[in-house]
Amino acid sequence: VGLAAISVDPKDESVTLAGKLSIQFPLLADPGLTTALAYGVAMEGEEIAVPAVFVVTRDKRIAFKHVGESVVDRPSVGDLLDEVDKLRK
């Protein structure tokens, strides 16, 4: 199981944020919203994406997704771990 995050911020801002938050996983940059558009989470008319979490299997299947209604609408860590555990069974 691997973990990565994607931000629409430029790479240098993502690197700074990862350091500031002591993030222990890759924080990738998507300033052109290519990935956000592909996953349907780019905010229309804006250069940002809505908060979203995807659990993607090794065979590239989306096993779980949560697309937030607001900045604070995110699944709990426990809920995400439960989803990952389901894939192990």
PDB file of N, CA and C in Angstrom:
ATOM      1  N   VAL A   1       0.851  -1.176   0.000  1.00  0.00           N
ATOM      2  CA  VAL A   1       0.000   0.000   0.000  1.00  0.00           C
ATOM      3  C   VAL A   1       0.893   1.232   0.000  1.00  0.00           C
ATOM      4  N   GLY A   2       0.606   2.165  -0.868  1.00  0.00           N
ATOM      5  CA  GLY A   2       1.349   3.415  -0.937  1.00  0.00           C
ATOM      6  C   GLY A   2       0.404   4.584  -0.757  1.00  0.00           C
ATOM      7  N   LEU A   3       0.950   5.714  -0.413  1.00  0.00           N
ATOM      8  CA  LEU A   3       0.160   6.914  -0.192  1.00  0.00           C
ATOM      9  C   LEU A   3       0.825   8.071  -0.911  1.00  0.00           C
ATOM     10  N   ALA A   4       0.034   8.865  -1.605  1.00  0.00           N
ATOM     11  CA  ALA A   4       0.528  10.084  -2.243  1.00  0.00           C
ATOM     12  C   ALA A   4      -0.594  11.103  -2.199  1.00  0.00           C
ATOM     13  N   ALA A   5      -0.228  12.362  -2.188  1.00  0.00           N
ATOM     14  CA  ALA A   5      -1.197  13.448  -2.242  1.00  0.00           C
ATOM     15  C   ALA A   5      -0.877  14.285  -3.471  1.00  0.00           C
ATOM     16  N   ILE A   6      -1.909  14.938  -3.991  1.00  0.00           N
ATOM     17  CA  ILE A   6      -1.727  15.787  -5.163  1.00  0.00           C
ATOM     18  C   ILE A   6      -2.320  17.152  -4.850  1.00  0.00           C
ATOM     19  N   SER A   7      -1.544  18.186  -5.113  1.00  0.00           N
ATOM     20  CA  SER A   7      -1.972  19.560  -4.905  1.00  0.00           C
ATOM     21  C   SER A   7      -1.958  20.285  -6.240  1.00  0.00           C
ATOM     22  N   VAL A   8      -2.866  21.227  -6.426  1.00  0.00           N
ATOM     23  CA  VAL A   8      -2.855  22.020  -7.654  1.00  0.00           C
ATOM     24  C   VAL A   8      -1.844  23.159  -7.574  1.00  0.00           C
ATOM     25  N   ASP A   9      -1.174  23.279  -6.450  1.00  0.00           N
ATOM     26  CA  ASP A   9      -0.154  24.304  -6.283  1.00  0.00           C
ATOM     27  C   ASP A   9       1.083  23.951  -7.114  1.00  0.00           C
ATOM     28  N   PRO A  10       1.870  24.952  -7.492  1.00  0.00           N
ATOM     29  CA  PRO A  10       3.130  24.675  -8.199  1.00  0.00           C
ATOM     30  C   PRO A  10       4.065  23.815  -7.333  1.00  0.00           C
ATOM     31  N   LYS A  11       5.013  23.158  -7.990  1.00  0.00           N
ATOM     32  CA  LYS A  11       5.908  22.224  -7.307  1.00  0.00           C
ATOM     33  C   LYS A  11       6.625  22.862  -6.123  1.00  0.00           C
ATOM     34  N   ASP A  12       7.157  24.075  -6.279  1.00  0.00           N
ATOM     35  CA  ASP A  12       7.911  24.688  -5.179  1.00  0.00           C
ATOM     36  C   ASP A  12       7.022  24.942  -3.968  1.00  0.00           C
ATOM     37  N   GLU A  13       5.760  25.299  -4.190  1.00  0.00           N
ATOM     38  CA  GLU A  13       4.835  25.497  -3.070  1.00  0.00           C
ATOM     39  C   GLU A  13       4.489  24.166  -2.408  1.00  0.00           C
ATOM     40  N   SER A  14       4.355  23.103  -3.220  1.00  0.00           N
ATOM     41  CA  SER A  14       4.073  21.779  -2.665  1.00  0.00           C
ATOM     42  C   SER A  14       5.226  21.287  -1.808  1.00  0.00           C
ATOM     43  N   VAL A  15       6.449  21.518  -2.280  1.00  0.00           N
ATOM     44  CA  VAL A  15       7.640  21.123  -1.514  1.00  0.00           C
ATOM     45  C   VAL A  15       7.686  21.879  -0.190  1.00  0.00           C
ATOM     46  N   THR A  16       7.418  23.171  -0.222  1.00  0.00           N
ATOM     47  CA  THR A  16       7.415  23.980   0.999  1.00  0.00           C
ATOM     48  C   THR A  16       6.343  23.494   1.960  1.00  0.00           C
ATOM     49  N   LEU A  17       5.141  23.228   1.450  1.00  0.00           N
ATOM     50  CA  LEU A  17       4.050  22.751   2.297  1.00  0.00           C
ATOM     51  C   LEU A  17       4.379  21.396   2.914  1.00  0.00           C
ATOM     52  N   ALA A  18       4.918  20.490   2.116  1.00  0.00           N
ATOM     53  CA  ALA A  18       5.284  19.163   2.635  1.00  0.00           C
ATOM     54  C   ALA A  18       6.287  19.286   3.773  1.00  0.00           C
ATOM     55  N   GLY A  19       7.259  20.176   3.628  1.00  0.00           N
ATOM     56  CA  GLY A  19       8.235  20.393   4.692  1.00  0.00           C
ATOM     57  C   GLY A  19       7.607  21.002   5.929  1.00  0.00           C
ATOM     58  N   LYS A  20       6.760  21.994   5.729  1.00  0.00           N
ATOM     59  CA  LYS A  20       6.107  22.677   6.849  1.00  0.00           C
ATOM     60  C   LYS A  20       5.231  21.726   7.657  1.00  0.00           C
ATOM     61  N   LEU A  21       4.549  20.811   6.959  1.00  0.00           N
ATOM     62  CA  LEU A  21       3.648  19.866   7.626  1.00  0.00           C
ATOM     63  C   LEU A  21       4.325  18.552   7.998  1.00  0.00           C
ATOM     64  N   SER A  22       5.618  18.428   7.698  1.00  0.00           N
ATOM     65  CA  SER A  22       6.378  17.190   7.945  1.00  0.00           C
ATOM     66  C   SER A  22       5.699  15.975   7.315  1.00  0.00           C
ATOM     67  N   ILE A  23       5.224  16.148   6.101  1.00  0.00           N
ATOM     68  CA  ILE A  23       4.540  15.064   5.393  1.00  0.00           C
ATOM     69  C   ILE A  23       5.557  13.982   5.043  1.00  0.00           C
ATOM     70  N   GLN A  24       5.206  12.740   5.340  1.00  0.00           N
ATOM     71  CA  GLN A  24       6.105  11.608   5.146  1.00  0.00           C
ATOM     72  C   GLN A  24       5.769  10.799   3.902  1.00  0.00           C
ATOM     73  N   PHE A  25       5.000  11.380   2.984  1.00  0.00           N
ATOM     74  CA  PHE A  25       4.645  10.709   1.736  1.00  0.00           C
ATOM     75  C   PHE A  25       4.766  11.733   0.615  1.00  0.00           C
ATOM     76  N   PRO A  26       4.797  11.279  -0.629  1.00  0.00           N
ATOM     77  CA  PRO A  26       4.951  12.225  -1.737  1.00  0.00           C
ATOM     78  C   PRO A  26       3.760  13.188  -1.830  1.00  0.00           C
ATOM     79  N   LEU A  27       4.065  14.466  -2.009  1.00  0.00           N
ATOM     80  CA  LEU A  27       3.057  15.486  -2.294  1.00  0.00           C
ATOM     81  C   LEU A  27       3.362  15.970  -3.703  1.00  0.00           C
ATOM     82  N   LEU A  28       2.561  15.509  -4.647  1.00  0.00           N
ATOM     83  CA  LEU A  28       2.784  15.794  -6.055  1.00  0.00           C
ATOM     84  C   LEU A  28       2.114  17.101  -6.460  1.00  0.00           C
ATOM     85  N   ALA A  29       2.623  17.723  -7.510  1.00  0.00           N
ATOM     86  CA  ALA A  29       2.085  18.996  -7.978  1.00  0.00           C
ATOM     87  C   ALA A  29       1.286  18.792  -9.266  1.00  0.00           C
ATOM     88  N   ASP A  30       0.138  19.425  -9.337  1.00  0.00           N
ATOM     89  CA  ASP A  30      -0.743  19.368 -10.509  1.00  0.00           C
ATOM     90  C   ASP A  30      -1.228  20.782 -10.843  1.00  0.00           C
ATOM     91  N   PRO A  31      -0.280  21.719 -11.088  1.00  0.00           N
ATOM     92  CA  PRO A  31      -0.681  23.115 -11.277  1.00  0.00           C
ATOM     93  C   PRO A  31      -1.559  23.344 -12.512  1.00  0.00           C
ATOM     94  N   GLY A  32      -1.482  22.500 -13.499  1.00  0.00           N
ATOM     95  CA  GLY A  32      -2.326  22.633 -14.688  1.00  0.00           C
ATOM     96  C   GLY A  32      -3.665  21.933 -14.557  1.00  0.00           C
ATOM     97  N   LEU A  33      -3.916  21.319 -13.401  1.00  0.00           N
ATOM     98  CA  LEU A  33      -5.143  20.591 -13.095  1.00  0.00           C
ATOM     99  C   LEU A  33      -5.398  19.389 -14.010  1.00  0.00           C
ATOM    100  N   THR A  34      -4.364  18.874 -14.637  1.00  0.00           N
ATOM    101  CA  THR A  34      -4.525  17.724 -15.524  1.00  0.00           C
ATOM    102  C   THR A  34      -5.128  16.532 -14.787  1.00  0.00           C
ATOM    103  N   THR A  35      -4.559  16.219 -13.623  1.00  0.00           N
ATOM    104  CA  THR A  35      -5.060  15.087 -12.841  1.00  0.00           C
ATOM    105  C   THR A  35      -6.426  15.401 -12.241  1.00  0.00           C
ATOM    106  N   ALA A  36      -6.590  16.611 -11.716  1.00  0.00           N
ATOM    107  CA  ALA A  36      -7.879  17.013 -11.137  1.00  0.00           C
ATOM    108  C   ALA A  36      -8.993  16.920 -12.168  1.00  0.00           C
ATOM    109  N   LEU A  37      -8.723  17.345 -13.387  1.00  0.00           N
ATOM    110  CA  LEU A  37      -9.724  17.243 -14.455  1.00  0.00           C
ATOM    111  C   LEU A  37     -10.024  15.785 -14.787  1.00  0.00           C
ATOM    112  N   ALA A  38      -8.980  14.960 -14.860  1.00  0.00           N
ATOM    113  CA  ALA A  38      -9.160  13.539 -15.188  1.00  0.00           C
ATOM    114  C   ALA A  38     -10.012  12.821 -14.146  1.00  0.00           C
ATOM    115  N   TYR A  39      -9.875  13.229 -12.878  1.00  0.00           N
ATOM    116  CA  TYR A  39     -10.638  12.596 -11.802  1.00  0.00           C
ATOM    117  C   TYR A  39     -11.945  13.331 -11.509  1.00  0.00           C
ATOM    118  N   GLY A  40     -12.231  14.391 -12.242  1.00  0.00           N
ATOM    119  CA  GLY A  40     -13.499  15.096 -12.088  1.00  0.00           C
ATOM    120  C   GLY A  40     -13.613  15.926 -10.821  1.00  0.00           C
ATOM    121  N   VAL A  41     -12.489  16.434 -10.314  1.00  0.00           N
ATOM    122  CA  VAL A  41     -12.542  17.199  -9.068  1.00  0.00           C
ATOM    123  C   VAL A  41     -12.069  18.645  -9.229  1.00  0.00           C
ATOM    124  N   ALA A  42     -11.805  19.069 -10.459  1.00  0.00           N
ATOM    125  CA  ALA A  42     -11.440  20.474 -10.685  1.00  0.00           C
ATOM    126  C   ALA A  42     -12.698  21.316 -10.526  1.00  0.00           C
ATOM    127  N   MET A  43     -12.573  22.429  -9.825  1.00  0.00           N
ATOM    128  CA  MET A  43     -13.713  23.321  -9.652  1.00  0.00           C
ATOM    129  C   MET A  43     -13.900  24.132 -10.931  1.00  0.00           C
ATOM    130  N   GLU A  44     -15.091  24.052 -11.463  1.00  0.00           N
ATOM    131  CA  GLU A  44     -15.388  24.731 -12.711  1.00  0.00           C
ATOM    132  C   GLU A  44     -15.145  26.235 -12.599  1.00  0.00           C
ATOM    133  N   GLY A  45     -14.407  26.775 -13.569  1.00  0.00           N
ATOM    134  CA  GLY A  45     -14.128  28.200 -13.591  1.00  0.00           C
ATOM    135  C   GLY A  45     -13.072  28.652 -12.601  1.00  0.00           C
ATOM    136  N   GLU A  46     -12.477  27.731 -11.878  1.00  0.00           N
ATOM    137  CA  GLU A  46     -11.461  28.059 -10.869  1.00  0.00           C
ATOM    138  C   GLU A  46     -10.187  27.279 -11.171  1.00  0.00           C
ATOM    139  N   GLU A  47      -9.096  27.708 -10.613  1.00  0.00           N
ATOM    140  CA  GLU A  47      -7.819  27.010 -10.760  1.00  0.00           C
ATOM    141  C   GLU A  47      -7.521  26.166  -9.527  1.00  0.00           C
ATOM    142  N   ILE A  48      -8.561  25.593  -8.935  1.00  0.00           N
ATOM    143  CA  ILE A  48      -8.404  24.761  -7.743  1.00  0.00           C
ATOM    144  C   ILE A  48      -9.231  23.496  -7.896  1.00  0.00           C
ATOM    145  N   ALA A  49      -9.002  22.567  -7.015  1.00  0.00           N
ATOM    146  CA  ALA A  49      -9.764  21.319  -6.995  1.00  0.00           C
ATOM    147  C   ALA A  49     -10.499  21.218  -5.663  1.00  0.00           C
ATOM    148  N   VAL A  50     -11.630  20.528  -5.675  1.00  0.00           N
ATOM    149  CA  VAL A  50     -12.321  20.272  -4.418  1.00  0.00           C
ATOM    150  C   VAL A  50     -11.540  19.197  -3.672  1.00  0.00           C
ATOM    151  N   PRO A  51     -11.601  19.177  -2.332  1.00  0.00           N
ATOM    152  CA  PRO A  51     -10.915  18.123  -1.594  1.00  0.00           C
ATOM    153  C   PRO A  51     -11.492  16.759  -1.988  1.00  0.00           C
ATOM    154  N   ALA A  52     -10.628  15.834  -2.291  1.00  0.00           N
ATOM    155  CA  ALA A  52     -11.080  14.511  -2.699  1.00  0.00           C
ATOM    156  C   ALA A  52     -10.049  13.472  -2.275  1.00  0.00           C
ATOM    157  N   VAL A  53     -10.537  12.276  -2.012  1.00  0.00           N
ATOM    158  CA  VAL A  53      -9.671  11.154  -1.648  1.00  0.00           C
ATOM    159  C   VAL A  53     -10.062   9.973  -2.522  1.00  0.00           C
ATOM    160  N   PHE A  54      -9.066   9.360  -3.140  1.00  0.00           N
ATOM    161  CA  PHE A  54      -9.285   8.179  -3.965  1.00  0.00           C
ATOM    162  C   PHE A  54      -8.375   7.068  -3.466  1.00  0.00           C
ATOM    163  N   VAL A  55      -8.921   5.866  -3.360  1.00  0.00           N
ATOM    164  CA  VAL A  55      -8.116   4.670  -3.109  1.00  0.00           C
ATOM    165  C   VAL A  55      -8.070   3.942  -4.439  1.00  0.00           C
ATOM    166  N   VAL A  56      -6.869   3.848  -5.005  1.00  0.00           N
ATOM    167  CA  VAL A  56      -6.680   3.256  -6.318  1.00  0.00           C
ATOM    168  C   VAL A  56      -5.897   1.962  -6.157  1.00  0.00           C
ATOM    169  N   THR A  57      -6.392   0.902  -6.760  1.00  0.00           N
ATOM    170  CA  THR A  57      -5.728  -0.400  -6.654  1.00  0.00           C
ATOM    171  C   THR A  57      -4.534  -0.462  -7.600  1.00  0.00           C
ATOM    172  N   ARG A  58      -3.718  -1.477  -7.411  1.00  0.00           N
ATOM    173  CA  ARG A  58      -2.544  -1.645  -8.278  1.00  0.00           C
ATOM    174  C   ARG A  58      -2.936  -1.786  -9.745  1.00  0.00           C
ATOM    175  N   ASP A  59      -4.125  -2.339  -9.996  1.00  0.00           N
ATOM    176  CA  ASP A  59      -4.572  -2.474 -11.386  1.00  0.00           C
ATOM    177  C   ASP A  59      -5.344  -1.237 -11.868  1.00  0.00           C
ATOM    178  N   LYS A  60      -5.179  -0.130 -11.139  1.00  0.00           N
ATOM    179  CA  LYS A  60      -5.694   1.195 -11.505  1.00  0.00           C
ATOM    180  C   LYS A  60      -7.215   1.323 -11.407  1.00  0.00           C
ATOM    181  N   ARG A  61      -7.825   0.485 -10.600  1.00  0.00           N
ATOM    182  CA  ARG A  61      -9.270   0.564 -10.369  1.00  0.00           C
ATOM    183  C   ARG A  61      -9.514   1.457  -9.150  1.00  0.00           C
ATOM    184  N   ILE A  62     -10.496   2.346  -9.246  1.00  0.00           N
ATOM    185  CA  ILE A  62     -10.851   3.175  -8.096  1.00  0.00           C
ATOM    186  C   ILE A  62     -11.720   2.331  -7.173  1.00  0.00           C
ATOM    187  N   ALA A  63     -11.174   1.973  -6.014  1.00  0.00           N
ATOM    188  CA  ALA A  63     -11.880   1.119  -5.064  1.00  0.00           C
ATOM    189  C   ALA A  63     -12.727   1.938  -4.093  1.00  0.00           C
ATOM    190  N   PHE A  64     -12.367   3.212  -3.908  1.00  0.00           N
ATOM    191  CA  PHE A  64     -13.092   4.091  -2.992  1.00  0.00           C
ATOM    192  C   PHE A  64     -12.839   5.520  -3.423  1.00  0.00           C
ATOM    193  N   LYS A  65     -13.882   6.341  -3.317  1.00  0.00           N
ATOM    194  CA  LYS A  65     -13.666   7.763  -3.555  1.00  0.00           C
ATOM    195  C   LYS A  65     -14.588   8.573  -2.665  1.00  0.00           C
ATOM    196  N   HIS A  66     -14.064   9.695  -2.254  1.00  0.00           N
ATOM    197  CA  HIS A  66     -14.842  10.660  -1.479  1.00  0.00           C
ATOM    198  C   HIS A  66     -14.509  12.034  -2.049  1.00  0.00           C
ATOM    199  N   VAL A  67     -15.512  12.699  -2.611  1.00  0.00           N
ATOM    200  CA  VAL A  67     -15.336  14.041  -3.144  1.00  0.00           C
ATOM    201  C   VAL A  67     -16.053  14.983  -2.191  1.00  0.00           C
ATOM    202  N   GLY A  68     -15.290  15.851  -1.557  1.00  0.00           N
ATOM    203  CA  GLY A  68     -15.828  16.723  -0.526  1.00  0.00           C
ATOM    204  C   GLY A  68     -16.730  17.821  -1.060  1.00  0.00           C
ATOM    205  N   GLU A  69     -17.649  18.231  -0.211  1.00  0.00           N
ATOM    206  CA  GLU A  69     -18.539  19.348  -0.519  1.00  0.00           C
ATOM    207  C   GLU A  69     -17.918  20.678  -0.095  1.00  0.00           C
ATOM    208  N   SER A  70     -16.925  20.614   0.800  1.00  0.00           N
ATOM    209  CA  SER A  70     -16.248  21.815   1.283  1.00  0.00           C
ATOM    210  C   SER A  70     -14.818  21.441   1.659  1.00  0.00           C
ATOM    211  N   VAL A  71     -14.042  22.421   2.034  1.00  0.00           N
ATOM    212  CA  VAL A  71     -12.634  22.195   2.387  1.00  0.00           C
ATOM    213  C   VAL A  71     -12.496  21.238   3.569  1.00  0.00           C
ATOM    214  N   VAL A  72     -13.439  21.253   4.490  1.00  0.00           N
ATOM    215  CA  VAL A  72     -13.343  20.404   5.681  1.00  0.00           C
ATOM    216  C   VAL A  72     -14.043  19.056   5.521  1.00  0.00           C
ATOM    217  N   ASP A  73     -14.697  18.827   4.397  1.00  0.00           N
ATOM    218  CA  ASP A  73     -15.428  17.578   4.156  1.00  0.00           C
ATOM    219  C   ASP A  73     -14.467  16.521   3.633  1.00  0.00           C
ATOM    220  N   ARG A  74     -13.890  15.774   4.557  1.00  0.00           N
ATOM    221  CA  ARG A  74     -12.920  14.735   4.222  1.00  0.00           C
ATOM    222  C   ARG A  74     -13.200  13.496   5.077  1.00  0.00           C
ATOM    223  N   PRO A  75     -12.921  12.306   4.548  1.00  0.00           N
ATOM    224  CA  PRO A  75     -13.100  11.108   5.373  1.00  0.00           C
ATOM    225  C   PRO A  75     -12.053  11.054   6.472  1.00  0.00           C
ATOM    226  N   SER A  76     -12.380  10.365   7.549  1.00  0.00           N
ATOM    227  CA  SER A  76     -11.419  10.223   8.644  1.00  0.00           C
ATOM    228  C   SER A  76     -10.322   9.233   8.248  1.00  0.00           C
ATOM    229  N   VAL A  77      -9.211   9.304   8.935  1.00  0.00           N
ATOM    230  CA  VAL A  77      -8.121   8.356   8.706  1.00  0.00           C
ATOM    231  C   VAL A  77      -8.618   6.937   8.950  1.00  0.00           C
ATOM    232  N   GLY A  78      -9.427   6.761   9.992  1.00  0.00           N
ATOM    233  CA  GLY A  78      -9.977   5.437  10.293  1.00  0.00           C
ATOM    234  C   GLY A  78     -10.818   4.893   9.156  1.00  0.00           C
ATOM    235  N   ASP A  79     -11.650   5.737   8.570  1.00  0.00           N
ATOM    236  CA  ASP A  79     -12.478   5.302   7.431  1.00  0.00           C
ATOM    237  C   ASP A  79     -11.604   4.892   6.248  1.00  0.00           C
ATOM    238  N   LEU A  80     -10.546   5.648   6.003  1.00  0.00           N
ATOM    239  CA  LEU A  80      -9.647   5.299   4.903  1.00  0.00           C
ATOM    240  C   LEU A  80      -8.919   3.988   5.166  1.00  0.00           C
ATOM    241  N   LEU A  81      -8.470   3.798   6.394  1.00  0.00           N
ATOM    242  CA  LEU A  81      -7.805   2.538   6.727  1.00  0.00           C
ATOM    243  C   LEU A  81      -8.753   1.361   6.598  1.00  0.00           C
ATOM    244  N   ASP A  82     -10.014   1.558   6.954  1.00  0.00           N
ATOM    245  CA  ASP A  82     -11.021   0.499   6.771  1.00  0.00           C
ATOM    246  C   ASP A  82     -11.153   0.136   5.298  1.00  0.00           C
ATOM    247  N   GLU A  83     -11.168   1.129   4.423  1.00  0.00           N
ATOM    248  CA  GLU A  83     -11.277   0.877   2.983  1.00  0.00           C
ATOM    249  C   GLU A  83     -10.061   0.123   2.461  1.00  0.00           C
ATOM    250  N   VAL A  84      -8.878   0.498   2.928  1.00  0.00           N
ATOM    251  CA  VAL A  84      -7.663  -0.197   2.503  1.00  0.00           C
ATOM    252  C   VAL A  84      -7.678  -1.634   3.022  1.00  0.00           C
ATOM    253  N   ASP A  85      -8.126  -1.831   4.259  1.00  0.00           N
ATOM    254  CA  ASP A  85      -8.206  -3.195   4.828  1.00  0.00           C
ATOM    255  C   ASP A  85      -9.135  -4.072   4.008  1.00  0.00           C
ATOM    256  N   LYS A  86     -10.224  -3.515   3.496  1.00  0.00           N
ATOM    257  CA  LYS A  86     -11.156  -4.284   2.657  1.00  0.00           C
ATOM    258  C   LYS A  86     -10.445  -4.844   1.423  1.00  0.00           C
ATOM    259  N   LEU A  87      -9.498  -4.107   0.898  1.00  0.00           N
ATOM    260  CA  LEU A  87      -8.774  -4.553  -0.297  1.00  0.00           C
ATOM    261  C   LEU A  87      -7.824  -5.700   0.009  1.00  0.00           C
ATOM    262  N   ARG A  88      -7.405  -5.809   1.234  1.00  0.00           N
ATOM    263  CA  ARG A  88      -6.464  -6.860   1.629  1.00  0.00           C
ATOM    264  C   ARG A  88      -7.143  -8.208   1.826  1.00  0.00           C
ATOM    265  N   LYS A  89      -8.453  -8.188   1.938  1.00  0.00           N
ATOM    266  CA  LYS A  89      -9.186  -9.435   2.217  1.00  0.00           C
ATOM    267  C   LYS A  89      -9.598 -10.136   0.950  1.00  0.00           C
TER     268      LYS A  89
END
